[in-house]
């Protein structure tokens, strides 16, 4: 099993450009999450999904959109990138709610100039 | 609003001594409290978790305690070793469905030889 994978690993964008980050999991998990990690601010939840076709807002959803068309994939989109979106983005998946561990992907380092 | 506060932000202890990291949460419906360890450049990894119907849980040198009345939980690491140096994050589930998980801001633990 590959677990949770993220594509790409690194990306540099110019302000105003758009891009999509892909998260894939092969563990048949129901729940998937997108977090961003900035120095001194921990992991902040952007959006999450409790199943195929469903998404919900997290703590910092502005400027991002998500889609979960297939159970194994969770896409994070930036329509018009801003320097404030420079961050490391982590995807995670989890079987269901309750006492179930989140499994994290390796992260995507995004720089917006 | 929903939040998890974590203290201290940095902690330095002598090798062999104990380290304690404390978190408070705001949502009285929170029922799942994981702790993650993140080494430099790596993804967060679960080290221990606790459910709301349990007051304490131990796993070798690591223990977590939970006080639901005070909405407070703590991580205790005994007999610290150099490999314990990392950033530690607490987290809490939000709402009765526990599908959403938010994190504290992290504690950078350094072990002095």
mmCIF file of C-alpha atoms in Angstrom:
data_model
loop_
_atom_site.group_PDB
_atom_site.id
_atom_site.type_symbol
_atom_site.label_atom_id
_atom_site.label_comp_id
_atom_site.label_asym_id
_atom_site.label_seq_id
_atom_site.Cartn_x
_atom_site.Cartn_y
_atom_site.Cartn_z
ATOM 1 C CA UNK A 1 0.000 0.000 0.000
ATOM 2 C CA UNK A 2 1.244 3.482 -0.865
ATOM 3 C CA UNK A 3 -0.881 5.027 1.906
ATOM 4 C CA UNK A 4 -1.509 8.720 1.299
ATOM 5 C CA UNK A 5 0.283 10.353 -1.617
ATOM 6 C CA UNK A 6 0.365 13.991 -2.709
ATOM 7 C CA UNK A 7 1.156 15.520 -6.085
ATOM 8 C CA UNK A 8 3.205 17.636 -6.672
ATOM 9 C CA UNK A 9 5.879 17.691 -3.939
ATOM 10 C CA UNK A 10 6.994 21.243 -4.728
ATOM 11 C CA UNK A 11 5.553 24.083 -6.783
ATOM 12 C CA UNK A 12 6.295 27.755 -7.398
ATOM 13 C CA UNK A 13 3.420 29.916 -8.640
ATOM 14 C CA UNK A 14 3.154 33.545 -9.632
ATOM 15 C CA UNK A 15 0.449 35.668 -8.011
ATOM 16 C CA UNK A 16 -2.835 35.149 -9.801
ATOM 17 C CA UNK A 17 -2.015 31.735 -11.264
ATOM 18 C CA UNK A 18 -4.162 28.720 -10.503
ATOM 19 C CA UNK A 19 -3.276 25.159 -9.614
ATOM 20 C CA UNK A 20 -4.685 21.942 -8.211
ATOM 21 C CA UNK A 21 -3.086 19.760 -5.553
ATOM 22 C CA UNK A 22 -3.971 16.085 -5.688
ATOM 23 C CA UNK A 23 -4.280 13.793 -2.696
ATOM 24 C CA UNK A 24 -4.782 10.065 -3.200
ATOM 25 C CA UNK A 25 -5.252 7.260 -0.668
ATOM 26 C CA UNK A 26 -5.458 3.518 -1.222
ATOM 27 C CA UNK A 27 -6.779 2.540 2.229
ATOM 28 C CA UNK A 28 -10.479 2.873 1.391
ATOM 29 C CA UNK A 29 -10.832 5.639 3.975
ATOM 30 C CA UNK A 30 -14.086 7.598 4.132
ATOM 31 C CA UNK A 31 -12.722 10.858 5.532
ATOM 32 C CA UNK A 32 -10.135 13.088 3.910
ATOM 33 C CA UNK A 33 -8.650 16.425 4.985
ATOM 34 C CA UNK A 34 -6.539 19.312 3.704
ATOM 35 C CA UNK A 35 -4.384 21.278 6.172
ATOM 36 C CA UNK A 36 -1.866 24.035 5.713
ATOM 37 C CA UNK A 37 1.185 24.382 7.954
ATOM 38 C CA UNK A 38 2.883 27.719 8.566
ATOM 39 C CA UNK A 39 5.727 28.363 11.029
ATOM 40 C CA UNK A 40 4.424 28.822 14.567
ATOM 41 C CA UNK A 41 0.801 28.215 13.578
ATOM 42 C CA UNK A 42 0.518 24.461 13.581
ATOM 43 C CA UNK A 43 -1.792 22.682 11.174
ATOM 44 C CA UNK A 44 -4.881 24.626 10.159
ATOM 45 C CA UNK A 45 -7.812 22.813 8.566
ATOM 46 C CA UNK A 46 -8.782 24.164 5.132
ATOM 47 C CA UNK A 47 -11.535 21.785 3.984
ATOM 48 C CA UNK A 48 -12.507 18.218 4.692
ATOM 49 C CA UNK A 49 -14.749 15.485 3.296
ATOM 50 C CA UNK A 50 -16.716 12.736 5.020
ATOM 51 C CA UNK A 51 -17.375 10.787 1.847
ATOM 52 C CA UNK A 52 -17.442 10.753 -1.929
ATOM 53 C CA UNK A 53 -19.306 13.774 -3.272
ATOM 54 C CA UNK A 54 -19.290 15.677 0.058
ATOM 55 C CA UNK A 55 -17.075 18.518 1.267
ATOM 56 C CA UNK A 56 -17.145 20.908 4.230
ATOM 57 C CA UNK A 57 -15.294 24.051 5.282
ATOM 58 C CA UNK A 58 -12.596 24.018 7.907
ATOM 59 C CA UNK A 59 -10.926 26.857 9.823
ATOM 60 C CA UNK A 60 -9.329 28.692 6.860
ATOM 61 C CA UNK A 61 -11.324 27.893 3.675
ATOM 62 C CA UNK A 62 -11.121 31.280 1.912
ATOM 63 C CA UNK A 63 -9.243 31.237 -1.387
ATOM 64 C CA UNK A 64 -9.477 27.436 -1.756
ATOM 65 C CA UNK A 65 -11.941 25.028 -3.334
ATOM 66 C CA UNK A 66 -12.086 21.249 -3.077
ATOM 67 C CA UNK A 67 -13.693 18.305 -4.796
ATOM 68 C CA UNK A 68 -14.146 14.633 -3.901
ATOM 69 C CA UNK A 69 -15.486 13.033 -7.059
ATOM 70 C CA UNK A 70 -13.886 9.680 -6.248
ATOM 71 C CA UNK A 71 -13.531 8.173 -2.780
ATOM 72 C CA UNK A 72 -9.781 7.753 -3.124
ATOM 73 C CA UNK A 73 -9.021 11.308 -4.326
ATOM 74 C CA UNK A 74 -9.367 14.722 -2.700
ATOM 75 C CA UNK A 75 -8.398 17.743 -4.799
ATOM 76 C CA UNK A 76 -7.468 21.180 -3.460
ATOM 77 C CA UNK A 77 -7.703 24.093 -5.899
ATOM 78 C CA UNK A 78 -6.311 27.585 -5.774
ATOM 79 C CA UNK A 79 -8.118 29.699 -8.348
ATOM 80 C CA UNK A 80 -5.991 32.846 -8.014
ATOM 81 C CA UNK A 81 -2.908 32.274 -5.896
ATOM 82 C CA UNK A 82 -1.738 34.924 -3.418
ATOM 83 C CA UNK A 83 1.587 35.214 -1.524
ATOM 84 C CA UNK A 84 -0.371 34.539 1.710
ATOM 85 C CA UNK A 85 -0.997 31.018 0.388
ATOM 86 C CA UNK A 86 2.717 30.188 0.508
ATOM 87 C CA UNK A 87 2.759 27.217 2.857
ATOM 88 C CA UNK A 88 3.243 23.484 3.234
ATOM 89 C CA UNK A 89 0.018 21.642 2.459
ATOM 90 C CA UNK A 90 -0.728 18.290 4.073
ATOM 91 C CA UNK A 91 -3.468 15.917 3.110
ATOM 92 C CA UNK A 92 -4.738 13.298 5.566
ATOM 93 C CA UNK A 93 -7.218 10.447 5.498
ATOM 94 C CA UNK A 94 -9.045 8.531 8.217
ATOM 95 C CA UNK A 95 -11.327 5.472 8.183
ATOM 96 C CA UNK A 96 -14.344 7.204 9.806
ATOM 97 C CA UNK A 97 -14.985 9.323 12.893
ATOM 98 C CA UNK A 98 -14.389 8.177 16.427
ATOM 99 C CA UNK A 99 -11.000 7.156 17.694
ATOM 100 C CA UNK A 100 -9.484 6.630 14.304
ATOM 101 C CA UNK A 101 -6.014 7.855 13.436
ATOM 102 C CA UNK A 102 -5.432 10.349 10.643
ATOM 103 C CA UNK A 103 -2.778 9.243 8.156
ATOM 104 C CA UNK A 104 -0.860 12.106 6.594
ATOM 105 C CA UNK A 105 0.663 12.462 3.156
ATOM 106 C CA UNK A 106 4.259 13.721 2.683
ATOM 107 C CA UNK A 107 3.203 17.323 2.034
ATOM 108 C CA UNK A 108 3.383 19.796 -0.846
ATOM 109 C CA UNK A 109 5.576 22.850 -0.476
ATOM 110 C CA UNK A 110 3.973 25.742 -2.348
ATOM 111 C CA UNK A 111 5.591 29.123 -2.900
ATOM 112 C CA UNK A 112 3.632 32.008 -4.397
ATOM 113 C CA UNK A 113 5.772 34.917 -5.619
ATOM 114 C CA UNK B 1 -15.324 29.534 18.260
ATOM 115 C CA UNK B 2 -13.670 26.160 18.068
ATOM 116 C CA UNK B 3 -10.038 26.168 19.050
ATOM 117 C CA UNK B 4 -7.247 24.184 20.650
ATOM 118 C CA UNK B 5 -4.576 26.037 22.602
ATOM 119 C CA UNK B 6 -1.191 24.470 23.260
ATOM 120 C CA UNK B 7 1.583 25.446 25.700
ATOM 121 C CA UNK B 8 4.480 25.922 25.798
ATOM 122 C CA UNK B 9 5.543 26.763 22.247
ATOM 123 C CA UNK B 10 9.132 25.691 22.996
ATOM 124 C CA UNK B 11 10.476 23.365 25.686
ATOM 125 C CA UNK B 12 14.039 22.364 26.482
ATOM 126 C CA UNK B 13 14.743 19.553 28.964
ATOM 127 C CA UNK B 14 17.805 17.636 30.084
ATOM 128 C CA UNK B 15 18.132 14.137 28.698
ATOM 129 C CA UNK B 16 16.548 11.718 31.143
ATOM 130 C CA UNK B 17 14.157 14.298 32.599
ATOM 131 C CA UNK B 18 10.414 14.472 31.940
ATOM 132 C CA UNK B 19 8.591 16.780 29.537
ATOM 133 C CA UNK B 20 4.980 17.924 29.835
ATOM 134 C CA UNK B 21 2.949 19.661 27.121
ATOM 135 C CA UNK B 22 -0.524 21.015 27.861
ATOM 136 C CA UNK B 23 -3.570 21.713 25.699
ATOM 137 C CA UNK B 24 -7.023 23.125 26.260
ATOM 138 C CA UNK B 25 -10.031 22.859 23.958
ATOM 139 C CA UNK B 26 -13.229 24.822 23.592
ATOM 140 C CA UNK B 27 -15.840 22.368 22.249
ATOM 141 C CA UNK B 28 -17.567 20.425 25.032
ATOM 142 C CA UNK B 29 -18.591 17.789 22.449
ATOM 143 C CA UNK B 30 -14.962 16.915 21.635
ATOM 144 C CA UNK B 31 -14.403 13.223 22.280
ATOM 145 C CA UNK B 32 -11.148 12.257 20.552
ATOM 146 C CA UNK B 33 -7.735 13.718 21.414
ATOM 147 C CA UNK B 34 -4.688 12.593 19.400
ATOM 148 C CA UNK B 35 -1.069 13.672 19.782
ATOM 149 C CA UNK B 36 1.282 13.840 16.795
ATOM 150 C CA UNK B 37 5.059 14.068 16.511
ATOM 151 C CA UNK B 38 6.638 15.800 13.544
ATOM 152 C CA UNK B 39 10.327 15.611 12.766
ATOM 153 C CA UNK B 40 11.959 18.233 10.573
ATOM 154 C CA UNK B 41 10.799 17.939 6.976
ATOM 155 C CA UNK B 42 8.568 14.959 7.702
ATOM 156 C CA UNK B 43 4.843 14.377 7.979
ATOM 157 C CA UNK B 44 3.073 14.311 11.374
ATOM 158 C CA UNK B 45 2.793 10.845 12.905
ATOM 159 C CA UNK B 46 0.447 9.718 15.665
ATOM 160 C CA UNK B 47 2.175 8.830 18.932
ATOM 161 C CA UNK B 48 -0.793 8.368 21.258
ATOM 162 C CA UNK B 49 -4.485 9.194 21.432
ATOM 163 C CA UNK B 50 -7.244 9.139 24.027
ATOM 164 C CA UNK B 51 -11.029 9.069 23.974
ATOM 165 C CA UNK B 52 -13.242 11.129 26.234
ATOM 166 C CA UNK B 53 -14.407 8.138 28.289
ATOM 167 C CA UNK B 54 -10.831 7.493 29.469
ATOM 168 C CA UNK B 55 -8.890 9.655 31.931
ATOM 169 C CA UNK B 56 -5.375 8.421 31.245
ATOM 170 C CA UNK B 57 -3.533 6.262 28.748
ATOM 171 C CA UNK B 58 0.096 5.084 28.756
ATOM 172 C CA UNK B 59 2.379 3.623 26.122
ATOM 173 C CA UNK B 60 5.878 2.933 27.447
ATOM 174 C CA UNK B 61 7.471 6.370 28.131
ATOM 175 C CA UNK B 62 4.498 8.355 26.826
ATOM 176 C CA UNK B 63 1.255 9.093 28.662
ATOM 177 C CA UNK B 64 -1.724 11.325 28.060
ATOM 178 C CA UNK B 65 -4.161 12.593 30.684
ATOM 179 C CA UNK B 66 -7.583 14.101 30.064
ATOM 180 C CA UNK B 67 -9.705 16.310 32.317
ATOM 181 C CA UNK B 68 -13.067 16.713 30.588
ATOM 182 C CA UNK B 69 -14.451 19.059 33.220
ATOM 183 C CA UNK B 70 -11.612 21.503 32.715
ATOM 184 C CA UNK B 71 -11.381 20.764 28.951
ATOM 185 C CA UNK B 72 -7.700 20.113 29.407
ATOM 186 C CA UNK B 73 -5.358 17.329 28.250
ATOM 187 C CA UNK B 74 -1.630 16.812 28.576
ATOM 188 C CA UNK B 75 1.213 14.784 27.084
ATOM 189 C CA UNK B 76 3.866 13.410 29.429
ATOM 190 C CA UNK B 77 7.171 12.016 28.180
ATOM 191 C CA UNK B 78 9.389 10.384 30.800
ATOM 192 C CA UNK B 79 13.097 9.494 30.607
ATOM 193 C CA UNK B 80 13.534 11.727 27.577
ATOM 194 C CA UNK B 81 16.025 10.706 24.893
ATOM 195 C CA UNK B 82 17.681 12.672 22.041
ATOM 196 C CA UNK B 83 15.295 11.079 19.519
ATOM 197 C CA UNK B 84 12.367 12.723 21.343
ATOM 198 C CA UNK B 85 13.481 16.085 19.913
ATOM 199 C CA UNK B 86 10.727 17.148 17.493
ATOM 200 C CA UNK B 87 7.598 19.288 17.239
ATOM 201 C CA UNK B 88 4.575 17.874 19.048
ATOM 202 C CA UNK B 89 0.972 18.731 18.202
ATOM 203 C CA UNK B 90 -2.181 18.108 20.176
ATOM 204 C CA UNK B 91 -5.522 17.901 18.409
ATOM 205 C CA UNK B 92 -9.201 17.526 19.228
ATOM 206 C CA UNK B 93 -12.247 16.324 17.339
ATOM 207 C CA UNK B 94 -15.035 18.852 16.913
ATOM 208 C CA UNK B 95 -18.740 18.200 17.326
ATOM 209 C CA UNK B 96 -20.581 15.034 18.238
ATOM 210 C CA UNK B 97 -19.828 13.458 14.846
ATOM 211 C CA UNK B 98 -16.075 13.875 15.495
ATOM 212 C CA UNK B 99 -15.402 14.101 11.763
ATOM 213 C CA UNK B 100 -13.535 17.414 12.016
ATOM 214 C CA UNK B 101 -10.153 17.528 13.752
ATOM 215 C CA UNK B 102 -8.284 20.723 14.596
ATOM 216 C CA UNK B 103 -4.760 21.098 15.924
ATOM 217 C CA UNK B 104 -2.894 23.156 18.472
ATOM 218 C CA UNK B 105 -0.046 25.397 17.365
ATOM 219 C CA UNK B 106 2.698 22.948 18.325
ATOM 220 C CA UNK B 107 5.527 22.616 20.860
ATOM 221 C CA UNK B 108 9.138 22.389 19.770
ATOM 222 C CA UNK B 109 10.818 19.996 22.223
ATOM 223 C CA UNK B 110 14.608 19.981 22.478
ATOM 224 C CA UNK B 111 16.481 17.405 24.544
ATOM 225 C CA UNK B 112 19.803 18.662 25.966
ATOM 226 C CA UNK B 113 22.573 16.013 26.235
#
